[in-house]
Structures are given as C-alpha cells and as structure tokens.
C-alpha cells in the first residue's frame, strides 16, 4: 500500500526567502511524522486557481505570504481574527471548506510572553509604528490583551487613521513626526514597519525618552538584532525580536494540518538563526 503523506506548503511570489519550510520540516522530523512541507511559487494571477485545487494537489493546508494574504482571506472562510486583521496567513481544509486564520496575532503575543514574562501586567500605553498587515495583527493582539491605549504612528497618516476607525476606542492615530513626543509615556514600543530590515533604512528614532521599564519589540528578523533592538538592549530595556514572532506564529498552522502541537525550542531557533546568517 502506498504511504499517505500529509503535506502543507508556503505559497508566495517570490517564496525562496521563506523560512517556513525549515521550521515545519524541523518539527516534522522531531515528531517523527509522515508529512512534508514544501514551497510553492505562485503568481498573483494564479493564486485563486491554486487554492481552489489545494486538496487535489495533495495539501491539507498552507501558509500564505506576500503578496497573497488579502486574496487568501477573500477566497476562504476566515475566523474572527483574520477578518479583523484583513489578511490571512494560514489556510486549512476543514472537510470541503477552505478556512483561514491569522497567526501573526498569537505569534506576536506568545513571543512577548516568552521573551518578557509578565510584559502585559499593568501595561497601559503602547506605540505601534506602521499600519500594514503586521501592524493590524499586533494591534488586534494588544486590544485582546486589554491594553488601554495604542498609538499607531505611520508615515502615511491616513493609514493610521484607517486603523483607528477599524479598531475603535483603544487606538489613537499619530503622525510620524509625533513619535519622539510619545516615548516618555510608553510602556511598549513596537516597530511593525520594514525600517531596520537589511536593505532598508534604519528606524531613525532615539530611545532615550522611553522609560527604563519599557519593552521594545521588532517584527524585523533580518538582521536578527536590528539597530532598534541593539539600542534598546544597550539602554537596558527588555526586548522581543522578530525571529521569535516568526517561530511562534508557525505553531498553530502545524497543529491544524498535522494534528500535533509543536514546540519552539532553542534548537529550532539556532537552526533558523544559522540559516539567516548563512544567507545574509
Ligand atoms: P506588512 O503587511 O508586512 O505590514 P505593508 O503593508 O507594506 O507590509 O506595510 C509596511 C509598513 O512599513 C507601512 O506602515 C509603511 O508605511 P506606509 O503606510 O507609509 O507605506 C512602513 N514603511 C515602509 N517604508 C517606510 C519608510 N521608509 N519610512 C516609514 N515607514 C515605512
């Protein structure tokens, strides 16, 4: 009898840079599963046809990366968080139904829980830079944890305004040039823009006005220690990095597809770190 392999994939365009295969195949091996996780390079114009035939292609589900996250939402039955965030990064087949969720929300929160235990105790003021899909997932997560005030600052102010209208009372929009003036009262400072990523300009904001108790988080993981995180560490602030978020966001997809909940181990982190260093 032929062996039945459960398979999932990451769909993107381009997709070569994705670290998801490294992460999921590590867990498959560690748990001894008869499963596979592959990369699928799919052009935007071919995405709808690809996901319509996901089962025929032998997949039980998929991760979705740039530029397909909005299309994935539109083509599936999203849960409340994917709907609220306006983007889906994880698809799975529930019988005939293609369902979706957004695991960046819990990826961000779980990474903070592990990196800075107790970070949300008494935390009332957060600043989030950016207003794209990642920022929306983070804002959704912070509201879920009951953070009272979340100031969203974005280069294009109108997009910050859209977030305020979308999420309501806890969110306040801010102009990019107002950021420095917000720092003194900030408990959690999050970069959810591409600034600081290799090949992009650094985030040009001085941290000196952040209180010593503040927590700084970055979604960027190439480089592992962004200039923002380096400065925060130098000042003795507690930090959570983008790689941790990437690893933690992968957990739920794996358990939805393969029926086992994997662990984010130090060994997995080292494996991905080594790959990032090798390819940078
Ligand atoms: P994602 O879905 O991954 O969050 P995105 O929607 O392209 O990606 O969002 C990227 C974020 O980085 C946006 O908030 C963007 O600001 P704009 O809305 O003004 O484009 C922000 N960003 C990118 N380059 C920037 C720069 N040079 N200065 C400030 N913000 C920048």
PDB file of N, CA, C and O and ligand atoms in Angstrom, residues 66 69-70 129-136 153-157 159 176 192-195 200-201 203 219, ligand 1:
ATOM      1  N   UNK A  66       3.590  37.059   1.203  1.00  0.00           N
ATOM      2  CA  UNK A  66       3.486  38.158   0.238  1.00  0.00           C
ATOM      3  C   UNK A  66       3.455  37.633  -1.191  1.00  0.00           C
ATOM      4  O   UNK A  66       4.244  36.760  -1.508  1.00  0.00           O
ATOM      5  N   UNK A  69      -1.807  37.510   0.956  1.00  0.00           N
ATOM      6  CA  UNK A  69      -2.558  37.410   2.227  1.00  0.00           C
ATOM      7  C   UNK A  69      -3.986  37.951   2.156  1.00  0.00           C
ATOM      8  O   UNK A  69      -4.877  37.419   2.804  1.00  0.00           O
ATOM      9  N   UNK A  70      -4.194  39.011   1.365  1.00  0.00           N
ATOM     10  CA  UNK A  70      -5.556  39.559   1.241  1.00  0.00           C
ATOM     11  C   UNK A  70      -6.403  38.627   0.375  1.00  0.00           C
ATOM     12  O   UNK A  70      -7.570  38.370   0.673  1.00  0.00           O
ATOM     13  N   UNK A 129       4.446  51.349  15.443  1.00  0.00           N
ATOM     14  CA  UNK A 129       4.812  52.036  14.199  1.00  0.00           C
ATOM     15  C   UNK A 129       4.411  51.165  13.026  1.00  0.00           C
ATOM     16  O   UNK A 129       4.771  49.990  12.969  1.00  0.00           O
ATOM     17  N   UNK A 130       3.676  51.755  12.079  1.00  0.00           N
ATOM     18  CA  UNK A 130       3.260  51.004  10.892  1.00  0.00           C
ATOM     19  C   UNK A 130       1.754  50.802  10.875  1.00  0.00           C
ATOM     20  O   UNK A 130       1.093  50.877  11.928  1.00  0.00           O
ATOM     21  N   UNK A 131       1.231  50.554   9.694  1.00  0.00           N
ATOM     22  CA  UNK A 131      -0.220  50.370   9.567  1.00  0.00           C
ATOM     23  C   UNK A 131      -0.548  49.306   8.521  1.00  0.00           C
ATOM     24  O   UNK A 131      -1.666  49.252   8.021  1.00  0.00           O
ATOM     25  N   UNK A 132       0.428  48.454   8.186  1.00  0.00           N
ATOM     26  CA  UNK A 132       0.198  47.363   7.238  1.00  0.00           C
ATOM     27  C   UNK A 132      -0.401  46.150   7.945  1.00  0.00           C
ATOM     28  O   UNK A 132      -0.880  46.245   9.083  1.00  0.00           O
ATOM     29  N   UNK A 133      -0.360  44.997   7.281  1.00  0.00           N
ATOM     30  CA  UNK A 133      -0.955  43.782   7.818  1.00  0.00           C
ATOM     31  C   UNK A 133      -0.350  43.388   9.156  1.00  0.00           C
ATOM     32  O   UNK A 133      -1.072  42.985  10.079  1.00  0.00           O
ATOM     33  N   UNK A 134       0.976  43.506   9.284  1.00  0.00           N
ATOM     34  CA  UNK A 134       1.637  43.115  10.524  1.00  0.00           C
ATOM     35  C   UNK A 134       1.178  44.022  11.668  1.00  0.00           C
ATOM     36  O   UNK A 134       0.877  43.552  12.770  1.00  0.00           O
ATOM     37  N   UNK A 135       1.110  45.313  11.400  1.00  0.00           N
ATOM     38  CA  UNK A 135       0.672  46.264  12.433  1.00  0.00           C
ATOM     39  C   UNK A 135      -0.766  45.961  12.852  1.00  0.00           C
ATOM     40  O   UNK A 135      -1.088  45.988  14.042  1.00  0.00           O
ATOM     41  N   UNK A 136      -1.616  45.626  11.899  1.00  0.00           N
ATOM     42  CA  UNK A 136      -3.019  45.335  12.238  1.00  0.00           C
ATOM     43  C   UNK A 136      -3.116  44.086  13.123  1.00  0.00           C
ATOM     44  O   UNK A 136      -3.901  44.043  14.067  1.00  0.00           O
ATOM     45  N   UNK A 153       1.413  55.089  14.822  1.00  0.00           N
ATOM     46  CA  UNK A 153       2.049  56.143  14.022  1.00  0.00           C
ATOM     47  C   UNK A 153       2.488  55.540  12.701  1.00  0.00           C
ATOM     48  O   UNK A 153       3.069  54.455  12.669  1.00  0.00           O
ATOM     49  N   UNK A 154       2.175  56.229  11.630  1.00  0.00           N
ATOM     50  CA  UNK A 154       2.548  55.701  10.314  1.00  0.00           C
ATOM     51  C   UNK A 154       2.996  56.839   9.416  1.00  0.00           C
ATOM     52  O   UNK A 154       2.505  57.957   9.522  1.00  0.00           O
ATOM     53  N   UNK A 155       3.975  56.510   8.538  1.00  0.00           N
ATOM     54  CA  UNK A 155       4.465  57.507   7.584  1.00  0.00           C
ATOM     55  C   UNK A 155       3.285  58.122   6.821  1.00  0.00           C
ATOM     56  O   UNK A 155       3.180  59.329   6.688  1.00  0.00           O
ATOM     57  N   UNK A 156       2.396  57.264   6.326  1.00  0.00           N
ATOM     58  CA  UNK A 156       1.187  57.748   5.653  1.00  0.00           C
ATOM     59  C   UNK A 156       0.086  57.812   6.706  1.00  0.00           C
ATOM     60  O   UNK A 156      -0.489  56.781   7.092  1.00  0.00           O
ATOM     61  N   UNK A 157      -0.168  59.028   7.192  1.00  0.00           N
ATOM     62  CA  UNK A 157      -1.072  59.195   8.336  1.00  0.00           C
ATOM     63  C   UNK A 157      -2.452  58.583   8.084  1.00  0.00           C
ATOM     64  O   UNK A 157      -3.061  57.992   8.994  1.00  0.00           O
ATOM     65  N   UNK A 159      -3.362  55.946   6.711  1.00  0.00           N
ATOM     66  CA  UNK A 159      -3.444  54.506   7.013  1.00  0.00           C
ATOM     67  C   UNK A 159      -3.555  54.272   8.527  1.00  0.00           C
ATOM     68  O   UNK A 159      -4.211  53.344   8.980  1.00  0.00           O
ATOM     69  N   UNK A 176       3.838  60.681  11.923  1.00  0.00           N
ATOM     70  CA  UNK A 176       5.198  60.143  12.042  1.00  0.00           C
ATOM     71  C   UNK A 176       6.092  61.082  12.851  1.00  0.00           C
ATOM     72  O   UNK A 176       6.890  60.643  13.677  1.00  0.00           O
ATOM     73  N   UNK A 192       6.516  47.850  13.565  1.00  0.00           N
ATOM     74  CA  UNK A 192       5.832  46.940  12.640  1.00  0.00           C
ATOM     75  C   UNK A 192       5.965  47.474  11.209  1.00  0.00           C
ATOM     76  O   UNK A 192       5.101  47.244  10.374  1.00  0.00           O
ATOM     77  N   UNK A 193       7.070  48.195  10.960  1.00  0.00           N
ATOM     78  CA  UNK A 193       7.377  48.646   9.593  1.00  0.00           C
ATOM     79  C   UNK A 193       8.573  47.839   9.093  1.00  0.00           C
ATOM     80  O   UNK A 193       9.160  47.049   9.834  1.00  0.00           O
ATOM     81  N   UNK A 194       8.949  48.088   7.839  1.00  0.00           N
ATOM     82  CA  UNK A 194      10.122  47.402   7.292  1.00  0.00           C
ATOM     83  C   UNK A 194      11.420  48.151   7.604  1.00  0.00           C
ATOM     84  O   UNK A 194      12.502  47.727   7.189  1.00  0.00           O
ATOM     85  N   UNK A 195      11.341  49.247   8.360  1.00  0.00           N
ATOM     86  CA  UNK A 195      12.552  50.000   8.689  1.00  0.00           C
ATOM     87  C   UNK A 195      13.464  49.170   9.586  1.00  0.00           C
ATOM     88  O   UNK A 195      12.994  48.521  10.521  1.00  0.00           O
ATOM     89  N   UNK A 200      16.976  48.179   3.878  1.00  0.00           N
ATOM     90  CA  UNK A 200      16.030  49.280   4.111  1.00  0.00           C
ATOM     91  C   UNK A 200      16.691  50.285   5.051  1.00  0.00           C
ATOM     92  O   UNK A 200      17.602  49.927   5.791  1.00  0.00           O
ATOM     93  N   UNK A 201      16.203  51.534   5.068  1.00  0.00           N
ATOM     94  CA  UNK A 201      16.808  52.487   6.004  1.00  0.00           C
ATOM     95  C   UNK A 201      16.541  52.072   7.455  1.00  0.00           C
ATOM     96  O   UNK A 201      15.563  51.359   7.720  1.00  0.00           O
ATOM     97  N   UNK A 203      15.453  52.681  11.462  1.00  0.00           N
ATOM     98  CA  UNK A 203      14.431  53.489  12.119  1.00  0.00           C
ATOM     99  C   UNK A 203      15.165  54.603  12.853  1.00  0.00           C
ATOM    100  O   UNK A 203      15.934  54.334  13.773  1.00  0.00           O
ATOM    101  N   UNK A 219       9.371  43.566  14.498  1.00  0.00           N
ATOM    102  CA  UNK A 219       8.928  42.439  13.655  1.00  0.00           C
ATOM    103  C   UNK A 219      10.017  42.016  12.678  1.00  0.00           C
ATOM    104  O   UNK A 219       9.955  40.951  12.096  1.00  0.00           O
TER     105      UNK A 219
HETATM  106  P1  LIG B   1       3.021  44.450   6.013  1.00  0.00           P
HETATM  107  O1  LIG B   1       1.710  43.919   5.539  1.00  0.00           O
HETATM  108  O2  LIG B   1       4.119  43.420   6.080  1.00  0.00           O
HETATM  109  O3  LIG B   1       2.896  45.185   7.316  1.00  0.00           O
HETATM  110  P2  LIG B   1       2.990  46.811   4.277  1.00  0.00           P
HETATM  111  O4  LIG B   1       1.511  46.823   4.198  1.00  0.00           O
HETATM  112  O5  LIG B   1       3.765  47.049   3.040  1.00  0.00           O
HETATM  113  O6  LIG B   1       3.543  45.431   4.852  1.00  0.00           O
HETATM  114  O7  LIG B   1       3.434  47.846   5.409  1.00  0.00           O
HETATM  115  C1  LIG B   1       4.745  48.275   5.557  1.00  0.00           C
HETATM  116  C2  LIG B   1       4.764  49.353   6.651  1.00  0.00           C
HETATM  117  O8  LIG B   1       6.109  49.907   6.692  1.00  0.00           O
HETATM  118  C3  LIG B   1       3.826  50.521   6.363  1.00  0.00           C
HETATM  119  O9  LIG B   1       3.333  51.002   7.591  1.00  0.00           O
HETATM  120  C4  LIG B   1       4.772  51.529   5.699  1.00  0.00           C
HETATM  121  O10 LIG B   1       4.335  52.866   5.785  1.00  0.00           O
HETATM  122  P3  LIG B   1       3.338  53.489   4.661  1.00  0.00           P
HETATM  123  O11 LIG B   1       1.969  53.028   5.040  1.00  0.00           O
HETATM  124  O12 LIG B   1       3.514  54.964   4.774  1.00  0.00           O
HETATM  125  O13 LIG B   1       3.817  52.938   3.334  1.00  0.00           O
HETATM  126  C5  LIG B   1       6.013  51.318   6.522  1.00  0.00           C
HETATM  127  N1  LIG B   1       7.228  51.822   5.841  1.00  0.00           N
HETATM  128  C6  LIG B   1       7.869  51.270   4.782  1.00  0.00           C
HETATM  129  N2  LIG B   1       8.955  52.020   4.420  1.00  0.00           N
HETATM  130  C7  LIG B   1       8.969  53.078   5.281  1.00  0.00           C
HETATM  131  C8  LIG B   1       9.835  54.215   5.442  1.00  0.00           C
HETATM  132  N3  LIG B   1      10.896  54.412   4.641  1.00  0.00           N
HETATM  133  N4  LIG B   1       9.550  55.102   6.438  1.00  0.00           N
HETATM  134  C9  LIG B   1       8.488  54.900   7.269  1.00  0.00           C
HETATM  135  N5  LIG B   1       7.642  53.847   7.152  1.00  0.00           N
HETATM  136  C10 LIG B   1       7.868  52.954   6.193  1.00  0.00           C
END
